[in-house]
Coordinates of N, CA, C and O in Angstrom, one line a residue:
X1 N 49.8 -71.6 -109.9 CA 49.5 -71.7 -111.4 C 48.5 -70.7 -111.8 O 48.7 -70.0 -112.9
X2 N 47.4 -70.5 -111.1 CA 46.4 -69.5 -111.5 C 47.0 -68.1 -111.4 O 46.7 -67.3 -112.3
X3 N 47.8 -67.8 -110.4 CA 48.4 -66.5 -110.3 C 49.3 -66.2 -111.5 O 49.4 -65.1 -112.0
X4 N 50.0 -67.3 -112.1 CA 50.8 -67.1 -113.3 C 50.0 -66.7 -114.5 O 50.3 -65.8 -115.2
X5 N 48.8 -67.4 -114.6 CA 47.9 -67.0 -115.7 C 47.3 -65.6 -115.6 O 47.2 -64.9 -116.5
X6 N 47.0 -65.2 -114.3 CA 46.5 -63.9 -114.1 C 47.5 -62.8 -114.4 O 47.2 -61.8 -115.0
X7 N 48.8 -63.1 -114.1 CA 49.9 -62.2 -114.4 C 50.0 -62.0 -115.9 O 50.1 -60.9 -116.4
X8 N 50.0 -63.1 -116.6 CA 50.1 -63.1 -118.0 C 48.9 -62.3 -118.6 O 49.1 -61.5 -119.5
X9 N 47.8 -62.6 -118.1 CA 46.6 -61.9 -118.6 C 46.6 -60.4 -118.4 O 46.3 -59.6 -119.2
X10 N 47.1 -60.0 -117.2 CA 47.2 -58.6 -116.9 C 48.2 -57.9 -117.8 O 47.9 -56.8 -118.3
X11 N 49.3 -58.5 -118.0 CA 50.3 -57.9 -118.8 C 49.9 -57.9 -120.3 O 50.4 -57.0 -121.0
X12 N 49.1 -58.8 -120.7 CA 48.6 -58.9 -122.1 C 47.9 -57.6 -122.4 O 47.9 -57.2 -123.6
X13 N 47.1 -57.1 -121.5 CA 46.2 -56.0 -121.8 C 46.8 -54.6 -121.6 O 46.1 -53.6 -121.7
X14 N 48.1 -54.5 -121.2 CA 48.7 -53.2 -121.1 C 48.8 -52.5 -122.4 O 49.0 -53.2 -123.4
X15 N 48.5 -51.2 -122.4 CA 48.5 -50.5 -123.7 C 49.8 -49.9 -124.0 O 49.9 -49.2 -125.1
X16 N 50.8 -50.0 -123.2 CA 52.1 -49.4 -123.5 C 52.7 -50.1 -124.7 O 52.9 -51.3 -124.7
X17 N 53.0 -49.4 -125.7 CA 53.6 -50.0 -126.9 C 55.0 -49.6 -127.0 O 55.4 -48.5 -127.3
X18 N 55.9 -50.6 -126.7 CA 57.3 -50.4 -126.9 C 57.9 -51.7 -127.4 O 57.5 -52.8 -127.1
X19 N 58.9 -51.5 -128.3 CA 59.6 -52.6 -128.8 C 60.4 -53.3 -127.7 O 61.1 -52.6 -126.9
X20 N 60.3 -54.6 -127.6 CA 61.0 -55.3 -126.5 C 61.7 -56.5 -127.2 O 61.2 -57.1 -128.1
X21 N 62.9 -56.7 -126.7 CA 63.6 -57.9 -127.1 C 63.2 -59.1 -126.2 O 63.2 -59.0 -125.0
X22 N 62.8 -60.2 -126.9 CA 62.2 -61.3 -126.2 C 62.7 -62.6 -126.9 O 62.8 -62.6 -128.1
X23 N 62.9 -63.7 -126.2 CA 63.3 -64.9 -126.8 C 62.0 -65.5 -127.4 O 60.9 -65.4 -126.8
X24 N 62.2 -66.1 -128.6 CA 61.0 -66.7 -129.3 C 60.3 -67.8 -128.4 O 59.1 -67.8 -128.4
X25 N 61.1 -68.6 -127.7 CA 60.5 -69.6 -126.9 C 59.6 -69.0 -125.8 O 58.5 -69.5 -125.5
X26 N 60.1 -67.9 -125.2 CA 59.3 -67.3 -124.2 C 58.0 -66.7 -124.8 O 56.9 -66.8 -124.2
X27 N 58.1 -66.1 -125.9 CA 56.9 -65.5 -126.6 C 55.9 -66.6 -126.9 O 54.7 -66.4 -126.6
X28 N 56.4 -67.7 -127.4 CA 55.4 -68.8 -127.7 C 54.8 -69.4 -126.5 O 53.6 -69.7 -126.4
X29 N 55.6 -69.5 -125.4 CA 55.0 -70.0 -124.1 C 54.0 -69.1 -123.6 O 53.0 -69.6 -123.0
X30 N 54.2 -67.8 -123.7 CA 53.2 -66.8 -123.2 C 51.9 -67.0 -124.0 O 50.8 -67.0 -123.4
X31 N 51.9 -67.2 -125.3 CA 50.7 -67.5 -126.1 C 50.1 -68.8 -125.7 O 48.9 -68.9 -125.6
X32 N 50.9 -69.8 -125.5 CA 50.4 -71.1 -125.2 C 49.6 -71.1 -123.8 O 48.7 -71.9 -123.7
X33 N 50.1 -70.3 -122.9 CA 49.4 -70.2 -121.6 C 47.9 -69.9 -121.8 O 47.1 -70.3 -121.0
X34 N 47.6 -69.2 -122.8 CA 46.2 -68.8 -123.0 C 45.4 -69.9 -123.7 O 44.2 -70.0 -123.5
X35 N 46.0 -70.7 -124.6 CA 45.3 -71.6 -125.4 C 45.3 -73.1 -124.9 O 44.4 -73.8 -125.3
X36 N 46.2 -73.4 -124.1 CA 46.3 -74.8 -123.6 C 45.0 -75.3 -122.9 O 44.7 -76.4 -123.1
X37 N 44.3 -74.4 -122.1 CA 43.1 -74.9 -121.5 C 42.1 -75.4 -122.6 O 41.3 -76.3 -122.4
X38 N 42.1 -74.8 -123.8 CA 41.2 -75.2 -124.9 C 41.5 -76.6 -125.4 O 40.6 -77.2 -126.0
X39 N 42.7 -77.0 -125.2 CA 43.1 -78.3 -125.8 C 42.8 -79.5 -124.9 O 42.8 -80.6 -125.3
X40 N 42.5 -79.2 -123.6 CA 42.3 -80.3 -122.6 C 41.1 -81.1 -123.1 O 40.0 -80.5 -123.4
X41 N 41.2 -82.4 -123.0 CA 40.1 -83.3 -123.3 C 39.7 -83.4 -124.8 O 38.7 -84.0 -125.1
X42 N 40.5 -82.8 -125.7 CA 40.2 -82.8 -127.1 C 41.2 -83.6 -127.9 O 41.1 -83.6 -129.1
X43 N 42.1 -84.2 -127.2 CA 43.1 -85.1 -127.9 C 44.1 -84.2 -128.7 O 44.6 -84.7 -129.7
X44 N 44.3 -83.0 -128.3 CA 45.3 -82.1 -129.0 C 46.5 -81.9 -128.1 O 46.3 -81.4 -127.0
X45 N 47.6 -82.2 -128.6 CA 48.9 -82.0 -127.9 C 49.7 -80.9 -128.7 O 49.8 -81.0 -130.0
X46 N 50.2 -79.9 -128.1 CA 51.0 -78.9 -128.7 C 52.4 -79.1 -128.2 O 52.7 -79.1 -127.0
X47 N 53.4 -79.3 -129.1 CA 54.8 -79.6 -128.7 C 55.6 -78.4 -129.3 O 55.5 -78.1 -130.5
X48 N 56.4 -77.8 -128.4 CA 57.3 -76.7 -128.9 C 58.7 -77.3 -128.9 O 59.2 -77.8 -127.9
X49 N 59.3 -77.3 -130.1 CA 60.6 -77.9 -130.3 C 61.5 -76.8 -131.0 O 61.5 -76.7 -132.2
X50 N 62.2 -76.0 -130.1 CA 63.0 -75.0 -130.7 C 64.5 -75.3 -130.2 O 64.8 -75.2 -129.0
X51 N 65.3 -75.7 -131.2 CA 66.7 -76.0 -130.8 C 67.5 -74.8 -130.5 O 68.1 -74.7 -129.5
X52 N 67.5 -73.9 -131.5 CA 68.3 -72.6 -131.3 C 67.3 -71.5 -131.0 O 66.8 -70.9 -131.9
X53 N 67.1 -71.2 -129.7 CA 66.3 -70.1 -129.4 C 67.0 -68.8 -129.7 O 68.2 -68.6 -129.6
X54 N 66.2 -67.9 -130.3 CA 66.8 -66.6 -130.7 C 65.9 -65.5 -130.2 O 64.8 -65.7 -129.8
X55 N 66.4 -64.3 -130.3 CA 65.6 -63.1 -129.8 C 65.0 -62.4 -131.0 O 65.5 -62.3 -132.1
X56 N 63.9 -61.8 -130.7 CA 63.2 -60.9 -131.6 C 62.9 -59.5 -130.9 O 62.7 -59.5 -129.7
X57 N 62.9 -58.5 -131.6 CA 62.6 -57.2 -131.1 C 61.2 -56.9 -131.7 O 61.0 -56.6 -132.9
X58 N 60.2 -57.0 -130.8 CA 58.8 -56.9 -131.3 C 57.9 -56.1 -130.2 O 58.3 -55.9 -129.1
X59 N 56.7 -55.8 -130.7 CA 55.7 -55.4 -129.7 C 55.1 -56.7 -129.2 O 54.3 -57.4 -129.8
X60 N 55.5 -57.0 -128.0 CA 55.2 -58.3 -127.4 C 53.7 -58.7 -127.4 O 53.3 -59.7 -127.9
X61 N 52.9 -57.8 -126.9 CA 51.4 -58.1 -126.8 C 50.8 -58.3 -128.2 O 50.0 -59.1 -128.3
X62 N 51.2 -57.5 -129.2 CA 50.7 -57.7 -130.5 C 51.2 -59.0 -131.1 O 50.4 -59.7 -131.8
X63 N 52.4 -59.4 -130.9 CA 52.9 -60.6 -131.4 C 52.2 -61.8 -130.7 O 51.9 -62.8 -131.4
X64 N 51.9 -61.7 -129.4 CA 51.2 -62.7 -128.7 C 49.8 -62.9 -129.4 O 49.3 -64.0 -129.6
X65 N 49.2 -61.7 -129.7 CA 47.9 -61.8 -130.3 C 47.9 -62.5 -131.7 O 47.0 -63.3 -132.0
X66 N 49.0 -62.3 -132.5 CA 49.1 -63.0 -133.7 C 49.2 -64.5 -133.5 O 48.6 -65.3 -134.1
X67 N 50.1 -64.9 -132.5 CA 50.2 -66.3 -132.2 C 48.9 -66.9 -131.7 O 48.6 -68.0 -132.0
X68 N 48.2 -66.1 -130.9 CA 46.9 -66.6 -130.4 C 45.9 -66.9 -131.5 O 45.2 -67.9 -131.5
X69 N 45.9 -66.0 -132.5 CA 45.0 -66.2 -133.6 C 45.4 -67.4 -134.4 O 44.5 -68.2 -134.8
X70 N 46.7 -67.6 -134.6 CA 47.1 -68.8 -135.3 C 46.8 -70.1 -134.6 O 46.3 -71.1 -135.1
X71 N 47.1 -70.1 -133.3 CA 46.9 -71.3 -132.5 C 45.4 -71.6 -132.3 O 45.0 -72.7 -132.5
X72 N 44.6 -70.6 -132.1 CA 43.1 -70.8 -132.0 C 42.5 -71.3 -133.3 O 41.7 -72.2 -133.3
X73 N 43.0 -70.7 -134.4 CA 42.5 -71.2 -135.7 C 42.9 -72.7 -135.9 O 42.1 -73.5 -136.4
X74 N 44.1 -73.0 -135.5 CA 44.5 -74.4 -135.7 C 43.7 -75.4 -134.8 O 43.3 -76.5 -135.2
X75 N 43.5 -75.0 -133.6 CA 42.7 -75.8 -132.6 C 41.3 -75.9 -133.2 O 40.7 -77.0 -133.2
X76 N 40.7 -74.8 -133.6 CA 39.3 -74.9 -134.2 C 39.3 -75.9 -135.4 O 38.3 -76.7 -135.5
X77 N 40.3 -75.8 -136.3 CA 40.3 -76.7 -137.5 C 40.5 -78.2 -137.0 O 39.8 -79.0 -137.6
X78 N 41.3 -78.4 -136.1 CA 41.5 -79.8 -135.6 C 40.2 -80.4 -135.0 O 39.8 -81.5 -135.2
X79 N 39.6 -79.5 -134.2 CA 38.3 -80.0 -133.5 C 37.2 -80.3 -134.6 O 36.5 -81.3 -134.6
X80 N 37.1 -79.4 -135.6 CA 36.2 -79.5 -136.7 C 36.5 -80.8 -137.5 O 35.6 -81.5 -137.9
X81 N 37.8 -81.0 -137.8 CA 38.2 -82.2 -138.5 C 37.8 -83.5 -137.8 O 37.3 -84.4 -138.4
X82 N 38.1 -83.5 -136.5 CA 37.7 -84.7 -135.7 C 36.2 -84.9 -135.6 O 35.7 -86.0 -135.6
X83 N 35.5 -83.8 -135.6 CA 34.0 -83.9 -135.6 C 33.4 -84.5 -136.9 O 32.5 -85.2 -136.8
X84 N 34.0 -84.1 -138.0 CA 33.5 -84.5 -139.3 C 34.1 -85.9 -139.7 O 33.7 -86.4 -140.8
X85 N 35.1 -86.4 -139.0 CA 35.7 -87.7 -139.4 C 34.8 -88.8 -139.0 O 34.3 -88.9 -137.9
X86 N 34.5 -89.7 -140.0 CA 33.6 -90.8 -139.7 C 34.2 -91.8 -138.7 O 35.4 -92.0 -138.8
X87 N 33.4 -92.2 -137.8 CA 33.9 -93.2 -136.8 C 33.9 -94.6 -137.4 O 33.0 -95.0 -138.1
X88 N 35.0 -95.3 -137.0 CA 35.1 -96.7 -137.5 C 34.5 -97.7 -136.6 O 34.4 -97.6 -135.5

């Protein structure tokens, strides 16, 4: 499992910019590999529900960065919301 994360991490920082065809589900899963450790113990579950997986032609690393920003912002907002919610 750790070697899988290391491989994703190594390929994330490659500077070769080429358009690549990738399935959306695979792209999302690559981004999730980076953020899932942040959700542990915080009561946050991320569910990916893609019925019709399709392909995109994108700069993979840059698209992963976009998804990471969105996911990290959402996690931060959920954590902050839980922190500010009055306990019953």
